[in-house]
mmCIF file of C-alpha atoms in Angstrom:
data_model
loop_
_atom_site.group_PDB
_atom_site.id
_atom_site.type_symbol
_atom_site.label_atom_id
_atom_site.label_comp_id
_atom_site.label_asym_id
_atom_site.label_seq_id
_atom_site.Cartn_x
_atom_site.Cartn_y
_atom_site.Cartn_z
ATOM 1 C CA GLY A 250 114.799 -10.069 -49.649
ATOM 2 C CA ASN A 251 112.149 -7.399 -50.332
ATOM 3 C CA SER A 252 112.925 -3.647 -49.964
ATOM 4 C CA VAL A 253 111.581 -0.379 -50.735
ATOM 5 C CA THR A 254 113.650 2.810 -51.295
ATOM 6 C CA GLN A 255 112.161 6.266 -51.088
ATOM 7 C CA MET A 256 113.412 9.684 -51.678
ATOM 8 C CA GLU A 257 114.601 11.451 -48.455
ATOM 9 C CA GLY A 258 112.674 14.364 -46.937
ATOM 10 C CA PRO A 259 111.702 16.685 -45.988
ATOM 11 C CA VAL A 260 110.098 17.992 -49.168
ATOM 12 C CA THR A 261 108.990 21.461 -48.718
ATOM 13 C CA LEU A 262 106.529 23.002 -51.582
ATOM 14 C CA SER A 263 104.324 25.901 -51.880
ATOM 15 C CA GLU A 264 100.602 25.429 -52.205
ATOM 16 C CA GLU A 265 99.472 24.449 -55.660
ATOM 17 C CA ALA A 266 102.901 23.302 -56.561
ATOM 18 C CA PHE A 267 103.396 19.812 -58.304
ATOM 19 C CA LEU A 268 104.341 16.954 -56.185
ATOM 20 C CA THR A 269 106.588 13.859 -57.034
ATOM 21 C CA ILE A 270 107.739 11.447 -54.372
ATOM 22 C CA ASN A 271 109.961 8.734 -55.860
ATOM 23 C CA CYS A 272 109.639 5.110 -54.700
ATOM 24 C CA THR A 273 111.499 2.162 -56.198
ATOM 25 C CA TYR A 274 111.478 -1.482 -54.911
ATOM 26 C CA THR A 275 113.147 -4.860 -54.858
ATOM 27 C CA ALA A 276 110.965 -8.000 -54.604
ATOM 28 C CA THR A 277 110.680 -11.522 -55.495
ATOM 29 C CA GLY A 278 107.502 -12.324 -57.341
ATOM 30 C CA TYR A 279 104.856 -9.823 -58.205
ATOM 31 C CA PRO A 280 104.164 -7.556 -55.423
ATOM 32 C CA SER A 281 101.274 -5.250 -54.894
ATOM 33 C CA LEU A 282 102.306 -1.676 -54.215
ATOM 34 C CA PHE A 283 100.819 0.821 -51.783
ATOM 35 C CA TRP A 284 101.197 4.448 -50.601
ATOM 36 C CA TYR A 285 100.256 5.080 -47.047
ATOM 37 C CA VAL A 286 99.863 8.517 -45.472
ATOM 38 C CA GLN A 287 100.591 9.433 -41.788
ATOM 39 C CA TYR A 288 99.208 12.754 -40.505
ATOM 40 C CA PRO A 289 100.560 14.194 -37.304
ATOM 41 C CA GLY A 290 99.583 12.141 -34.249
ATOM 42 C CA GLU A 291 97.572 9.607 -36.381
ATOM 43 C CA GLY A 292 97.997 6.142 -37.660
ATOM 44 C CA LEU A 293 98.857 5.186 -41.122
ATOM 45 C CA GLN A 294 95.995 5.452 -43.807
ATOM 46 C CA LEU A 295 95.891 3.678 -47.043
ATOM 47 C CA LEU A 296 96.277 6.420 -49.831
ATOM 48 C CA LEU A 297 96.227 4.436 -52.990
ATOM 49 C CA LYS A 298 97.332 0.887 -54.260
ATOM 50 C CA ALA A 299 98.149 -1.026 -57.523
ATOM 51 C CA THR A 300 98.156 -4.815 -57.642
ATOM 52 C CA LYS A 301 99.780 -5.385 -61.165
ATOM 53 C CA ALA A 302 102.071 -3.866 -63.575
ATOM 54 C CA ASP A 303 100.637 -0.738 -65.425
ATOM 55 C CA ASP A 304 97.928 -0.396 -62.906
ATOM 56 C CA LYS A 305 97.308 3.132 -61.851
ATOM 57 C CA GLY A 306 96.221 3.804 -58.243
ATOM 58 C CA SER A 307 94.420 7.200 -57.528
ATOM 59 C CA ASN A 308 92.861 8.921 -54.510
ATOM 60 C CA LYS A 309 92.314 12.548 -53.303
ATOM 61 C CA GLY A 310 94.147 13.885 -56.438
ATOM 62 C CA PHE A 311 97.221 11.677 -55.690
ATOM 63 C CA GLU A 312 98.320 9.148 -58.437
ATOM 64 C CA ALA A 313 100.885 6.434 -58.825
ATOM 65 C CA THR A 314 101.443 3.908 -61.662
ATOM 66 C CA TYR A 315 103.058 0.523 -61.093
ATOM 67 C CA ARG A 316 106.083 0.435 -63.460
ATOM 68 C CA LYS A 317 107.474 -3.125 -63.472
ATOM 69 C CA GLU A 318 110.205 -2.452 -65.992
ATOM 70 C CA THR A 319 111.686 0.366 -63.729
ATOM 71 C CA THR A 320 110.520 -1.278 -60.426
ATOM 72 C CA SER A 321 109.048 2.033 -59.527
ATOM 73 C CA PHE A 322 105.787 3.549 -57.992
ATOM 74 C CA HIS A 323 106.275 7.281 -57.797
ATOM 75 C CA LEU A 324 103.522 9.237 -56.078
ATOM 76 C CA GLU A 325 102.350 12.480 -57.980
ATOM 77 C CA LYS A 326 99.855 15.146 -57.317
ATOM 78 C CA GLY A 327 99.217 18.023 -59.638
ATOM 79 C CA SER A 328 98.451 20.772 -57.007
ATOM 80 C CA VAL A 329 99.209 20.167 -53.374
ATOM 81 C CA GLN A 330 97.443 21.847 -50.365
ATOM 82 C CA VAL A 331 98.665 22.696 -46.870
ATOM 83 C CA SER A 332 96.440 19.850 -45.778
ATOM 84 C CA ASP A 333 98.560 17.264 -47.479
ATOM 85 C CA SER A 334 101.384 17.947 -45.118
ATOM 86 C CA ALA A 335 102.123 14.566 -43.844
ATOM 87 C CA VAL A 336 104.640 11.683 -44.021
ATOM 88 C CA TYR A 337 104.099 9.423 -46.947
ATOM 89 C CA PHE A 338 105.226 5.712 -46.976
ATOM 90 C CA CYS A 339 105.695 3.605 -49.908
ATOM 91 C CA ALA A 340 105.156 -0.223 -49.191
ATOM 92 C CA LEU A 341 104.957 -3.516 -51.056
ATOM 93 C CA PHE A 342 103.024 -6.735 -50.185
ATOM 94 C CA THR A 343 103.849 -10.160 -51.359
ATOM 95 C CA GLY A 344 101.499 -13.121 -50.835
ATOM 96 C CA GLY A 345 104.195 -15.406 -50.008
ATOM 97 C CA GLY A 346 105.269 -13.510 -46.748
ATOM 98 C CA ASN A 347 101.857 -12.056 -46.240
ATOM 99 C CA LYS A 348 103.253 -8.864 -44.848
ATOM 100 C CA LEU A 349 103.941 -5.189 -45.843
ATOM 101 C CA THR A 350 107.431 -3.936 -46.347
ATOM 102 C CA PHE A 351 107.725 -0.074 -45.908
ATOM 103 C CA GLY A 352 110.135 2.464 -47.000
ATOM 104 C CA THR A 353 111.465 4.916 -44.757
ATOM 105 C CA GLY A 354 108.912 7.523 -45.383
ATOM 106 C CA THR A 355 109.052 11.044 -46.875
ATOM 107 C CA GLN A 356 107.818 14.074 -44.908
ATOM 108 C CA LEU A 357 105.985 16.626 -47.109
ATOM 109 C CA LYS A 358 105.481 20.108 -45.923
ATOM 110 C CA VAL A 359 103.144 22.420 -47.832
ATOM 111 C CA GLU A 360 103.338 26.093 -47.219
ATOM 112 C CA LEU A 361 101.054 28.990 -48.155
ATOM 113 C CA GLU B 5 82.381 1.696 -37.589
ATOM 114 C CA ALA B 6 85.237 2.076 -35.034
ATOM 115 C CA GLY B 7 88.859 1.776 -36.269
ATOM 116 C CA VAL B 8 91.718 -0.005 -34.609
ATOM 117 C CA VAL B 9 91.987 1.016 -30.966
ATOM 118 C CA GLN B 10 95.151 1.077 -29.118
ATOM 119 C CA SER B 11 96.046 2.060 -25.533
ATOM 120 C CA PRO B 12 97.811 3.856 -23.972
ATOM 121 C CA ARG B 13 98.619 6.420 -26.592
ATOM 122 C CA TYR B 14 101.785 7.453 -24.672
ATOM 123 C CA LYS B 15 103.807 5.629 -22.120
ATOM 124 C CA ILE B 16 107.097 6.747 -20.250
ATOM 125 C CA ILE B 17 108.845 4.226 -18.108
ATOM 126 C CA GLU B 18 112.200 3.683 -16.401
ATOM 127 C CA LYS B 19 114.594 1.014 -18.139
ATOM 128 C CA LYS B 20 114.261 -2.423 -16.872
ATOM 129 C CA GLN B 21 110.455 -1.926 -16.021
ATOM 130 C CA PRO B 22 107.889 -3.812 -17.817
ATOM 131 C CA VAL B 23 105.332 -2.392 -20.037
ATOM 132 C CA ALA B 24 102.382 -3.557 -21.940
ATOM 133 C CA PHE B 25 100.235 -2.288 -24.992
ATOM 134 C CA TRP B 26 96.683 -3.317 -25.913
ATOM 135 C CA CYS B 27 95.059 -3.416 -29.212
ATOM 136 C CA ASN B 28 91.523 -3.965 -30.223
ATOM 137 C CA PRO B 29 91.085 -4.585 -33.979
ATOM 138 C CA ILE B 30 88.314 -3.731 -36.236
ATOM 139 C CA SER B 31 85.352 -6.119 -35.569
ATOM 140 C CA GLY B 32 85.468 -9.125 -37.842
ATOM 141 C CA HIS B 33 89.080 -8.705 -38.831
ATOM 142 C CA ASN B 34 90.768 -12.126 -38.407
ATOM 143 C CA THR B 35 94.412 -10.830 -38.946
ATOM 144 C CA LEU B 36 96.206 -8.732 -36.442
ATOM 145 C CA TYR B 37 99.690 -7.232 -36.703
ATOM 146 C CA TRP B 38 102.058 -5.520 -34.386
ATOM 147 C CA TYR B 39 104.537 -3.184 -35.935
ATOM 148 C CA LEU B 40 107.632 -1.277 -34.548
ATOM 149 C CA GLN B 41 108.250 2.189 -35.923
ATOM 150 C CA ASN B 42 111.625 3.821 -34.987
ATOM 151 C CA LEU B 43 111.818 7.624 -35.485
ATOM 152 C CA GLY B 44 112.239 8.466 -39.078
ATOM 153 C CA GLN B 45 111.732 4.963 -40.240
ATOM 154 C CA GLY B 46 108.800 2.894 -41.813
ATOM 155 C CA PRO B 47 106.968 0.289 -39.628
ATOM 156 C CA GLU B 48 108.543 -3.110 -39.262
ATOM 157 C CA LEU B 49 106.556 -6.158 -38.616
ATOM 158 C CA LEU B 50 106.985 -7.771 -35.181
ATOM 159 C CA ILE B 51 104.329 -10.421 -35.156
ATOM 160 C CA ARG B 52 101.114 -11.549 -37.228
ATOM 161 C CA TYR B 53 98.225 -13.402 -35.909
ATOM 162 C CA GLU B 54 95.652 -15.299 -37.960
ATOM 163 C CA ASN B 55 92.751 -15.581 -35.377
ATOM 164 C CA GLU B 56 94.501 -16.512 -32.111
ATOM 165 C CA GLU B 57 97.473 -18.258 -33.773
ATOM 166 C CA ALA B 58 100.877 -16.337 -34.121
ATOM 167 C CA VAL B 59 101.757 -17.376 -37.794
ATOM 168 C CA ASP B 60 104.869 -14.987 -38.140
ATOM 169 C CA ASP B 61 106.913 -14.089 -35.164
ATOM 170 C CA SER B 62 110.184 -14.207 -36.723
ATOM 171 C CA GLN B 63 111.071 -10.659 -36.104
ATOM 172 C CA LEU B 64 109.829 -10.574 -32.374
ATOM 173 C CA PRO B 65 112.794 -10.291 -29.922
ATOM 174 C CA LYS B 66 111.574 -13.233 -27.802
ATOM 175 C CA ASP B 67 113.999 -12.643 -24.959
ATOM 176 C CA ARG B 68 112.101 -9.695 -23.782
ATOM 177 C CA PHE B 69 109.058 -9.367 -26.149
ATOM 178 C CA SER B 70 105.740 -11.443 -25.893
ATOM 179 C CA ALA B 71 102.326 -11.114 -27.236
ATOM 180 C CA GLU B 72 99.017 -12.893 -27.024
ATOM 181 C CA ARG B 73 95.799 -12.893 -28.799
ATOM 182 C CA LEU B 74 93.859 -15.405 -26.577
ATOM 183 C CA LYS B 75 90.330 -15.165 -27.975
ATOM 184 C CA GLY B 76 91.363 -14.148 -31.520
ATOM 185 C CA VAL B 77 90.115 -10.593 -31.026
ATOM 186 C CA ASP B 78 92.130 -8.062 -28.946
ATOM 187 C CA SER B 79 95.848 -8.509 -28.372
ATOM 188 C CA THR B 80 98.498 -7.501 -25.909
ATOM 189 C CA LEU B 81 102.169 -6.791 -26.519
ATOM 190 C CA LYS B 82 104.536 -6.854 -23.615
ATOM 191 C CA ILE B 83 108.146 -5.790 -23.096
ATOM 192 C CA GLN B 84 109.841 -7.111 -19.948
ATOM 193 C CA PRO B 85 112.413 -5.773 -19.192
ATOM 194 C CA ALA B 86 112.326 -2.564 -21.295
ATOM 195 C CA GLU B 87 115.697 -1.112 -22.535
ATOM 196 C CA LEU B 88 116.573 2.236 -23.861
ATOM 197 C CA GLY B 89 116.582 1.111 -27.454
ATOM 198 C CA ASP B 90 112.949 0.022 -27.255
ATOM 199 C CA SER B 91 111.848 3.711 -27.330
ATOM 200 C CA ALA B 92 109.592 3.914 -30.485
ATOM 201 C CA VAL B 93 105.952 3.794 -31.685
ATOM 202 C CA TYR B 94 104.303 0.502 -31.503
ATOM 203 C CA LEU B 95 101.601 0.178 -34.074
ATOM 204 C CA CYS B 96 98.789 -2.382 -34.345
ATOM 205 C CA ALA B 97 96.937 -3.050 -37.549
ATOM 206 C CA SER B 98 94.227 -5.432 -38.727
ATOM 207 C CA SER B 99 92.799 -6.787 -41.804
ATOM 208 C CA LYS B 100 90.115 -9.263 -43.086
ATOM 209 C CA ASN B 101 92.157 -11.752 -44.979
ATOM 210 C CA ASN B 102 90.481 -14.027 -47.500
ATOM 211 C CA ALA B 103 91.934 -17.480 -48.283
ATOM 212 C CA GLY B 104 94.671 -17.323 -50.916
ATOM 213 C CA GLY B 105 96.599 -14.410 -49.115
ATOM 214 C CA ALA B 106 95.277 -11.638 -51.222
ATOM 215 C CA SER B 107 96.576 -8.171 -50.605
ATOM 216 C CA ASN B 108 93.878 -7.083 -48.386
ATOM 217 C CA GLU B 109 94.004 -3.675 -46.864
ATOM 218 C CA GLN B 110 95.492 -3.169 -43.438
ATOM 219 C CA PHE B 111 93.987 -0.747 -41.120
ATOM 220 C CA PHE B 112 96.315 0.830 -38.602
ATOM 221 C CA GLY B 113 95.684 2.245 -35.221
ATOM 222 C CA PRO B 114 97.073 5.537 -33.837
ATOM 223 C CA GLY B 115 100.115 3.722 -32.097
ATOM 224 C CA THR B 116 101.549 3.723 -28.675
ATOM 225 C CA ARG B 117 104.498 5.969 -28.314
ATOM 226 C CA LEU B 118 106.977 4.392 -25.788
ATOM 227 C CA THR B 119 109.659 6.308 -24.044
ATOM 228 C CA VAL B 120 112.290 4.438 -22.012
ATOM 229 C CA LEU B 121 114.420 6.527 -19.739
#
């Protein structure tokens, strides 16, 4: 079956530090890949997505590249801010099941 | 444009009591999802509706959980009777799916946090 594995948190960084949150997946077929962000007390929001191999999704300074050869979709940001503190979820979507499969989430804490 | 609306935001009940959650999706979104999110975990799909039809309820514990979307718009998820292990956040999401099952964006509500004592 489909599955997503994320690095465990919490990840604690100083403001302006470089961020990487690792995500690998197992899926049949050719999934679309997503990063969702969940701020405290709020619902999940789509951060970025990539629908095919070598695509790069980007938004708000975050980037992730769909790597089929390593089945990975790592999230990166060059300079994090305190306002980026949230829980980040990697997810995949396959048309056959028509549903999202989420990782367990990685909590990011950014300190001044 | 209003997002996905869920109520209540918080609910505390005694075990064996019934509870219901309500969701109003984004206007025009034909697909509605209910997810369960346990603490420290990612959301897991409980049921998916295409209009008023439940097309995937394979993960819904049907002995105590039920859901309906009578007019293909808003939806209700019910638990009866609730158990201690049902304490979690229940998320509703909606999307406007085109034919062909493309990976259309799902928009999530804020969730209902259920505590069963």
